[in-house]
CSV table of C-alpha atoms and ligand atoms in Angstrom, one decimal:
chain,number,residue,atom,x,y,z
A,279,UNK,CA,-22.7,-13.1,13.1
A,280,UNK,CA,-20.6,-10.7,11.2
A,281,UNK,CA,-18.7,-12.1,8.6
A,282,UNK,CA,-15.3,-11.2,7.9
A,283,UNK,CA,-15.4,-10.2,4.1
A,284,UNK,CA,-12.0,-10.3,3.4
A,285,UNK,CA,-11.2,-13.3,4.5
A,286,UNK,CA,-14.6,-14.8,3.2
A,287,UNK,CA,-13.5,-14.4,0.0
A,288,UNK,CA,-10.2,-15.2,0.3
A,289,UNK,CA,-11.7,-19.3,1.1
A,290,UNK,CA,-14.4,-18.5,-1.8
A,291,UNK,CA,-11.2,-18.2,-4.0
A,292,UNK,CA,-9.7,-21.7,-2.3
A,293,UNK,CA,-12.5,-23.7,-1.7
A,294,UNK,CA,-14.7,-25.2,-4.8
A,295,UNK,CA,-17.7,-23.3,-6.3
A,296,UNK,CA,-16.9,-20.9,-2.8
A,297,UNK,CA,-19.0,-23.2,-1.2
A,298,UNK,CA,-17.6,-23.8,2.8
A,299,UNK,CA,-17.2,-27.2,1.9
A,300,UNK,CA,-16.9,-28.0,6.0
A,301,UNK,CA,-20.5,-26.5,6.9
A,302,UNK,CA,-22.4,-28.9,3.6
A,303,UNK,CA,-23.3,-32.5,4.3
A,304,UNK,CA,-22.5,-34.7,1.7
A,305,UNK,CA,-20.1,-32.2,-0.1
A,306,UNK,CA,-17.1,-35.1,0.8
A,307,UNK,CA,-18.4,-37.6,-1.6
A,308,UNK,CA,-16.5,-36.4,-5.1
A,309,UNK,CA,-13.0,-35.2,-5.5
A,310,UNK,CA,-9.9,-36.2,-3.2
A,311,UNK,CA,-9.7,-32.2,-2.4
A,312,UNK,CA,-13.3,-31.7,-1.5
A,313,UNK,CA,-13.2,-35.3,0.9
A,314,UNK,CA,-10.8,-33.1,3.1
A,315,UNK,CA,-13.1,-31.3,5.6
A,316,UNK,CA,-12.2,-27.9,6.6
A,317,UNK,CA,-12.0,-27.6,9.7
A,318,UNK,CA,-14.1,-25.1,11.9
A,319,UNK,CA,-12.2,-23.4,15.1
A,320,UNK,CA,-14.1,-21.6,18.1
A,321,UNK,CA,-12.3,-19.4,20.5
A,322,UNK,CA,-14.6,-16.7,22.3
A,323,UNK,CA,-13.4,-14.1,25.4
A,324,UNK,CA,-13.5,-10.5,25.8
A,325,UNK,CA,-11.3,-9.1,23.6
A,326,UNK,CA,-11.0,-5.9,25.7
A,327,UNK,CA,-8.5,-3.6,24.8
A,328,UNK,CA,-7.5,-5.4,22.0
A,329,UNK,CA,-3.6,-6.1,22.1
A,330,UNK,CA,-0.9,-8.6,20.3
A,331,UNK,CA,-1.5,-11.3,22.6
A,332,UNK,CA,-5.2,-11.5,21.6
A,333,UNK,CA,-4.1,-11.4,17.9
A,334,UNK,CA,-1.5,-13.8,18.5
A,335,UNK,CA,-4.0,-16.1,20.5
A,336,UNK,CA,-6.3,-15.9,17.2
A,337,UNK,CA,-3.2,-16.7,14.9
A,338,UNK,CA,-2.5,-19.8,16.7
A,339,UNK,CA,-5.7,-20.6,16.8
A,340,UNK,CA,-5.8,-20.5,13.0
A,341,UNK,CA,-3.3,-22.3,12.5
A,342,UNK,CA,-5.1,-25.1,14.2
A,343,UNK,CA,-7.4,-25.2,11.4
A,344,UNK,CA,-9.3,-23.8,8.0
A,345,UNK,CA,-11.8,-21.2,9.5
A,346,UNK,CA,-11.9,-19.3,12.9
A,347,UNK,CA,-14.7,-18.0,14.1
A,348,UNK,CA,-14.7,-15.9,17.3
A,349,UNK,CA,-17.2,-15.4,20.1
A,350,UNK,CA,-16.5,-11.6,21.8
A,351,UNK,CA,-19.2,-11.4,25.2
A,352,UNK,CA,-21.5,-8.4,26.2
A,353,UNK,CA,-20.7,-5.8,28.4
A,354,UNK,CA,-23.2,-7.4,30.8
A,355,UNK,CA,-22.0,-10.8,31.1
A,356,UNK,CA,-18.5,-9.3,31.3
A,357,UNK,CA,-19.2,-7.0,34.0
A,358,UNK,CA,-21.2,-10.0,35.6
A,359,UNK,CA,-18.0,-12.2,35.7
A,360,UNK,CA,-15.0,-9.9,36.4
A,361,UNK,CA,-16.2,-6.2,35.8
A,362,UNK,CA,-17.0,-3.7,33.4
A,363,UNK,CA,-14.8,-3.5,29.9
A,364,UNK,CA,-13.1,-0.4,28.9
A,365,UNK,CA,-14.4,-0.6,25.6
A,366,UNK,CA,-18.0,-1.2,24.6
A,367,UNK,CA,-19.3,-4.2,23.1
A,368,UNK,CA,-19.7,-2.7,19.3
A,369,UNK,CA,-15.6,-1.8,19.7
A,370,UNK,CA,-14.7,-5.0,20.8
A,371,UNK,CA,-16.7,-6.9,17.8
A,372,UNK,CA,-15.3,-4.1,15.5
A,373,UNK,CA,-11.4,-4.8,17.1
A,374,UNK,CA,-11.9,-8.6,16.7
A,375,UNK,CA,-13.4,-8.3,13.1
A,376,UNK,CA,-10.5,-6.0,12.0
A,377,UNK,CA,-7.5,-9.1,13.0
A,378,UNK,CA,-6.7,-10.6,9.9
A,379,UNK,CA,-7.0,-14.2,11.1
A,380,UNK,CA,-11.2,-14.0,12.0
A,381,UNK,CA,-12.8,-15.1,9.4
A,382,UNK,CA,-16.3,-15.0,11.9
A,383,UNK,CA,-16.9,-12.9,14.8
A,384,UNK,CA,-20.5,-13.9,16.7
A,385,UNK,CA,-21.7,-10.9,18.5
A,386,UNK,CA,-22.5,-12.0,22.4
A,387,UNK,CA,-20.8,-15.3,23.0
A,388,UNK,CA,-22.1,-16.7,26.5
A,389,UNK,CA,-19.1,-16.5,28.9
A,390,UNK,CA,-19.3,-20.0,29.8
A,391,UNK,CA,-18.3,-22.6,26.6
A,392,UNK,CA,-20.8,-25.1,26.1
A,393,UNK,CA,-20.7,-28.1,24.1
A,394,UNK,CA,-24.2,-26.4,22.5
A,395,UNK,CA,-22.4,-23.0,21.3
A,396,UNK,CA,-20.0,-25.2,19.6
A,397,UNK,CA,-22.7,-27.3,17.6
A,398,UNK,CA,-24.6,-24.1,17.1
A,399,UNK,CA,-21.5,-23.0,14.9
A,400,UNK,CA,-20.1,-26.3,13.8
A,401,UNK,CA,-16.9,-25.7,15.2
A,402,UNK,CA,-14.7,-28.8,16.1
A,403,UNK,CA,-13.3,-27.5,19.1
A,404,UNK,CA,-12.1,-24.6,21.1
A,405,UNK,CA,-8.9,-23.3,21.6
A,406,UNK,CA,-8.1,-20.9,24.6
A,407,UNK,CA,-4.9,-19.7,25.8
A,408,UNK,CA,-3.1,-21.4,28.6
A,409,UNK,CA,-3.9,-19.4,31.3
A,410,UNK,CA,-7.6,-20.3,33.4
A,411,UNK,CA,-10.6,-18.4,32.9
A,412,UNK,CA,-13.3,-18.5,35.8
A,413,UNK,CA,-17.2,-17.8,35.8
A,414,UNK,CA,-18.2,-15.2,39.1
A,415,UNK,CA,-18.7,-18.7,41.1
A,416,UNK,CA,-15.4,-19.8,40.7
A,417,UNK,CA,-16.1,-22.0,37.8
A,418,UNK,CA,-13.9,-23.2,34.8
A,419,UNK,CA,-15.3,-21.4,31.9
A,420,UNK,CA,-14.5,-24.7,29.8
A,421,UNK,CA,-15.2,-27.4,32.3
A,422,UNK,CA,-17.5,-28.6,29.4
A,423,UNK,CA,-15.7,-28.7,26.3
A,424,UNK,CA,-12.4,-30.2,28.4
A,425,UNK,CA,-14.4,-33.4,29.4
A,426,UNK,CA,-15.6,-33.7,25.9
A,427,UNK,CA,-12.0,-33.9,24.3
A,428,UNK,CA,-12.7,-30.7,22.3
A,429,UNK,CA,-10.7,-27.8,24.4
A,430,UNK,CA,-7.7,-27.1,22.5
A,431,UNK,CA,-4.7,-25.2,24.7
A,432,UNK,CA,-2.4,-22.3,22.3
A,433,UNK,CA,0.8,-20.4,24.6
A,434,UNK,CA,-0.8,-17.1,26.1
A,435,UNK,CA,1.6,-14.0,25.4
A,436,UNK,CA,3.9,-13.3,28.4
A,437,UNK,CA,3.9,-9.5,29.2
A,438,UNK,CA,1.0,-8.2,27.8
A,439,UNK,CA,-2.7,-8.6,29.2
A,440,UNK,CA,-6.0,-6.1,29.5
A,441,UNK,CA,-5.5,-5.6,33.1
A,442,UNK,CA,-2.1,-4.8,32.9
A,443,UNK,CA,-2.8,-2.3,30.6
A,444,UNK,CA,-5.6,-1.0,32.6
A,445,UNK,CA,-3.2,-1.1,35.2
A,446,UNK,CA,-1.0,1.2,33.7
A,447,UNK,CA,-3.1,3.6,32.2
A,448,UNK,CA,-4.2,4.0,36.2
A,449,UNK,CA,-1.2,4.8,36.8
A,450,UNK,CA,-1.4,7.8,34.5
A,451,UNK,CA,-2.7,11.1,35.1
A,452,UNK,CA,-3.9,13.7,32.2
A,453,UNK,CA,-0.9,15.9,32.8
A,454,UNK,CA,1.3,13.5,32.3
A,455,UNK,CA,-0.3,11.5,29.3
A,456,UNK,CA,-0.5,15.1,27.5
A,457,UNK,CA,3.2,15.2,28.2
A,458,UNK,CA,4.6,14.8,24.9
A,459,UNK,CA,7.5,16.8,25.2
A,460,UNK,CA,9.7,13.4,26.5
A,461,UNK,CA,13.3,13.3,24.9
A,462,UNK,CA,11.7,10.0,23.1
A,463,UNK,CA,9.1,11.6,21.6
A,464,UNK,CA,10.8,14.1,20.4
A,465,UNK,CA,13.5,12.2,19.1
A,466,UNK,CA,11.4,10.0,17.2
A,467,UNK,CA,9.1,13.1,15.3
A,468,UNK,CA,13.0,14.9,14.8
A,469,UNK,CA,14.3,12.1,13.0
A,470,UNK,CA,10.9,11.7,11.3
A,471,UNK,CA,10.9,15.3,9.9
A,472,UNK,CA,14.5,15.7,9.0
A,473,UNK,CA,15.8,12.4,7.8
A,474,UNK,CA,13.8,12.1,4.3
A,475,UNK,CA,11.6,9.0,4.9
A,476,UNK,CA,9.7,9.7,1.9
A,477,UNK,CA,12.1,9.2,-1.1
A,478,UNK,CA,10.3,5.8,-1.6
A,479,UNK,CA,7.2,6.8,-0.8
A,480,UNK,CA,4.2,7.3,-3.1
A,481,UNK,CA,1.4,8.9,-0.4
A,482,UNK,CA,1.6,9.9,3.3
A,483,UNK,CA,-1.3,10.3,4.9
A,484,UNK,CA,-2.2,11.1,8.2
A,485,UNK,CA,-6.0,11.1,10.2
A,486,UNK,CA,-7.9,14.2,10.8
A,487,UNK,CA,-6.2,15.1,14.1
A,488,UNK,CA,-4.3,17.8,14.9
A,489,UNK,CA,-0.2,17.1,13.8
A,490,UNK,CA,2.1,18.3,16.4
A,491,UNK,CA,5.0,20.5,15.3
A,492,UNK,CA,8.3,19.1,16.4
A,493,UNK,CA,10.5,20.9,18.8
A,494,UNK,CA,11.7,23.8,17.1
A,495,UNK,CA,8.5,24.4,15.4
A,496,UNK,CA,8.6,23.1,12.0
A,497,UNK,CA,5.7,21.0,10.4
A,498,UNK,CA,6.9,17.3,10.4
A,499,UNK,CA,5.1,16.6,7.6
A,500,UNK,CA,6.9,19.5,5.5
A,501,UNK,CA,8.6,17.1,3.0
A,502,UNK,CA,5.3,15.3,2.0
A,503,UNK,CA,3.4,18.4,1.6
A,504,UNK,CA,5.7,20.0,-0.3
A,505,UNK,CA,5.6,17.2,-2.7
A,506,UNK,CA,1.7,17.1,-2.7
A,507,UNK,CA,1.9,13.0,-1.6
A,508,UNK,CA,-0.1,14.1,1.9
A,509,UNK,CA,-3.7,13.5,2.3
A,510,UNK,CA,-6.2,13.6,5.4
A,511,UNK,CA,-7.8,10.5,6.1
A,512,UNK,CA,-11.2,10.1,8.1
A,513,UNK,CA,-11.0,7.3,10.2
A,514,UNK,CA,-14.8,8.1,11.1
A,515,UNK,CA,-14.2,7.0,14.7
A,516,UNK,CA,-13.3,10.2,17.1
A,517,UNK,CA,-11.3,7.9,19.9
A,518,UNK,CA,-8.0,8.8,21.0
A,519,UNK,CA,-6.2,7.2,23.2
A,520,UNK,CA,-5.9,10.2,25.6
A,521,UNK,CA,-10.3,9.4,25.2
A,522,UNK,CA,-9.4,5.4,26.3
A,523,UNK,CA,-7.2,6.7,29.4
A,524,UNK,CA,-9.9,9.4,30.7
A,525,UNK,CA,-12.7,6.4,30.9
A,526,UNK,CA,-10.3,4.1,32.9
A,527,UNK,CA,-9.6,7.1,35.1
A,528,UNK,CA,-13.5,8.3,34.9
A,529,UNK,CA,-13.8,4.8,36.4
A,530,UNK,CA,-10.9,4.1,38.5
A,531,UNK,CA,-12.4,2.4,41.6
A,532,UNK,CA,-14.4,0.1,39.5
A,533,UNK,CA,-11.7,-0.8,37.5
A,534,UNK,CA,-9.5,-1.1,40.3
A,535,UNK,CA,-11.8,-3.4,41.9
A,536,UNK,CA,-11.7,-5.1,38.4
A,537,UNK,CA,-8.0,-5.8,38.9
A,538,UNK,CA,-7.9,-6.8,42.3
A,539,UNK,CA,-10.8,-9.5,42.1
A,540,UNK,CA,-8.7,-10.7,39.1
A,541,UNK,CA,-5.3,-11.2,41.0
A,542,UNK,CA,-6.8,-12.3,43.7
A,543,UNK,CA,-8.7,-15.4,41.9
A,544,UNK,CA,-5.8,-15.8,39.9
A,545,UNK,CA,-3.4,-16.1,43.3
A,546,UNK,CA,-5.9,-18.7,44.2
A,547,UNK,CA,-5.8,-21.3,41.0
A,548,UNK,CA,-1.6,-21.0,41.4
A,549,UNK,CA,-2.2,-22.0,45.0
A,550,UNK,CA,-5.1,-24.8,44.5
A,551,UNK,CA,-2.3,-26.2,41.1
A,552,UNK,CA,0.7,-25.8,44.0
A,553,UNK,CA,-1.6,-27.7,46.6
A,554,UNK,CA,-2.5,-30.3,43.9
A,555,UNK,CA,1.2,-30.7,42.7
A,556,UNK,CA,2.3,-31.2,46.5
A,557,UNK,CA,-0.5,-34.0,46.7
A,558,UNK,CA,0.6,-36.0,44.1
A,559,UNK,CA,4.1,-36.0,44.7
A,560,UNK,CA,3.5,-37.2,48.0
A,561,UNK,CA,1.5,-40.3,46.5
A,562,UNK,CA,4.3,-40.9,44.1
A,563,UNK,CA,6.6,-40.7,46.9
A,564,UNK,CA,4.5,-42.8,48.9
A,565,UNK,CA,4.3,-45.3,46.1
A,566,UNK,CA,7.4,-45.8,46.0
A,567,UNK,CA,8.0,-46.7,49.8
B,517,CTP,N1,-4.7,-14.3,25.6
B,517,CTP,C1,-3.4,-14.7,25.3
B,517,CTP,N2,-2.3,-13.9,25.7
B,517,CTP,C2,-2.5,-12.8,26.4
B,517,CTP,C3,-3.8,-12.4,26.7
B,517,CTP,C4,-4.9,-13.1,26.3
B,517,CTP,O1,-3.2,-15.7,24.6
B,517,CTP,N3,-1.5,-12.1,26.8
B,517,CTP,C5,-5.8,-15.1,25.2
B,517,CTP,C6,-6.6,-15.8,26.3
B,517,CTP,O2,-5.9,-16.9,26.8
B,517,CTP,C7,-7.9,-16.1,25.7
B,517,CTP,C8,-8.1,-14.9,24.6
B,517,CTP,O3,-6.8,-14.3,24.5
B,517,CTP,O4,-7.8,-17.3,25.0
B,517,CTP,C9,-9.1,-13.9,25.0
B,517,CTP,O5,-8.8,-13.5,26.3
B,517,CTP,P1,-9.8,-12.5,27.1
B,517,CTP,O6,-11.1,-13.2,27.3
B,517,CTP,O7,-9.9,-11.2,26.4
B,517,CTP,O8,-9.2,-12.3,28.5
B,517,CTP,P2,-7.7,-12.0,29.0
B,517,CTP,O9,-7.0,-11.3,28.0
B,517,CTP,O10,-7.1,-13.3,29.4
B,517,CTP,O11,-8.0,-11.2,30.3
B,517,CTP,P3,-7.1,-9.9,30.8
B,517,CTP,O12,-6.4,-9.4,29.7
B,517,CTP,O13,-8.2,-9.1,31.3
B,517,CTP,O14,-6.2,-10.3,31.9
């Protein structure tokens, strides 16, 4: 388990003598305030390609309770059940960790949801988008936790999903990522350099790759540097996302493959829920002759 040191101490600074009053036995009996269990949320799932609708998954699942602890899978046992991840396990517990509403991320969740993993952590329940996630058989992922009264549902975010990014990112080629000479790029870094931005501003600082001069060939960053307010800072992580599009490309028939087995089981729940909704308004309808 990694814990999330920010946030840990942010519920050492609300919670009496820091102690997670929802993890200690017995810590109900005194005060009114410590009676009030905190409650423990689970959610686990790949977390590849971390986008807002996996932050705004973990928000709501926050907001279901006190403390959120989050269960990101292996490579292995993702690749096992719908094919390999772009990014490698240690970046997906490092993306997860860095959301500001984990307060726990437990390294190597088991895909399926079991009533056990949920003890393990003391978590009260689950809570998973409102989409279906299947095991390689076909499976409901939390068959388990649903029967038990402890699956919890939270709206998935229209519009934005790993595969659709993968998608898209197929679509591109390296000419045309490196292609930043688009009238919106170049808008954007023109009105950056000219407009002063910085009148406000105490520091600007920028990572330790290369900065692009704008169109007509002056530094964008002139105004800051003339100032003496820029500094380089090291993100000590070489990725790029230029990096990110060259291994989905690297790997574009399994990733393809990826995508297509995921339509294609998704086409089948919607079709399985449409056969099911059919069935029981003909009984209703039935019912009523
Ligand atoms: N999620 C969401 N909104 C999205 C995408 C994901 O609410 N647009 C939620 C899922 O419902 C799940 C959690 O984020 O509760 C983790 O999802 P994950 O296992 O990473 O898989 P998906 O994002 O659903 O898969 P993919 O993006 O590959 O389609």
């Amino acid at each position: 388990m990694i814990k999330n040191g920010h946030h840990h101490n942010h519920h050492q600074v609300n919670t009496a003598a820091g102690k997670d009053a929802g993890t200690t036995p017995g810590a109900t009996a005194c005060s009114p305030e410590k009676r009030r269990r905190r409650i423990r949320v689970w959610c686990d799932g790949c977390y590849d390609m971390v986008h807002y609708g996996h932050s705004n998954q973990l928000r709501q699942a926050k907001a279901m309770g006190d403390y959120l602890i989050v269960g990101v899978h292996t490579d292995s046992e993702i690749s096992k059940h719908k094919g390999p991840p772009v990014f490698t396990q240690e970046e997906r517990y490092k993306m997860v960790r860095a959301i500001k509403w984990v307060d726990e991320v437990v390294q190597g969740a088991p895909y399926v949801t079991t009533l056990e993993t949920l003890d393990k952590y003391n978590c009260d329940f689950c809570v998973h988008g409102d989409d279906i996630t299947l095991t390689v058989d076909g499976k409901d992922t939390y068959e388990e936790v649903k029967k038990s009264g402890r699956y919890r549902e939270c709206k998935r975010t229209q519009g934005v999903s790993t595969t659709d990014l993968v998608g898209r990112m197929l679509l591109m080629t390296k000419a045309h990522h490196s292609n930043i000479d688009t009238s919106d790029y170049q808008e954007h870094t023109d009105n950056f350099g000219k407009v002063s931005k910085f009148s406000t501003v105490d520091l600007v600082c920028h990572g330790k790759t290369e900065i692009y001069p704008d169109k007509d060939g002056s530094d964008p960053y002139a105004e800051p540097r003339r100032k003496g307010i820029l500094r380089t800072v090291d993100s000590g992580n070489s990725l790029t996302t230029d990096a990110i599009v060259q291994r989905i490309i690297k790997n574009r028939l399994l990733f393809e493959a990826r995508n297509q087995k995921k339509e294609a089981k998704e086409i089948a729940v919607i079709q399985a829920m449409k056969r099911q909704e059919e069935e029981k308004t003909k009984e209703r309808a039935q019912a009523v002759l």
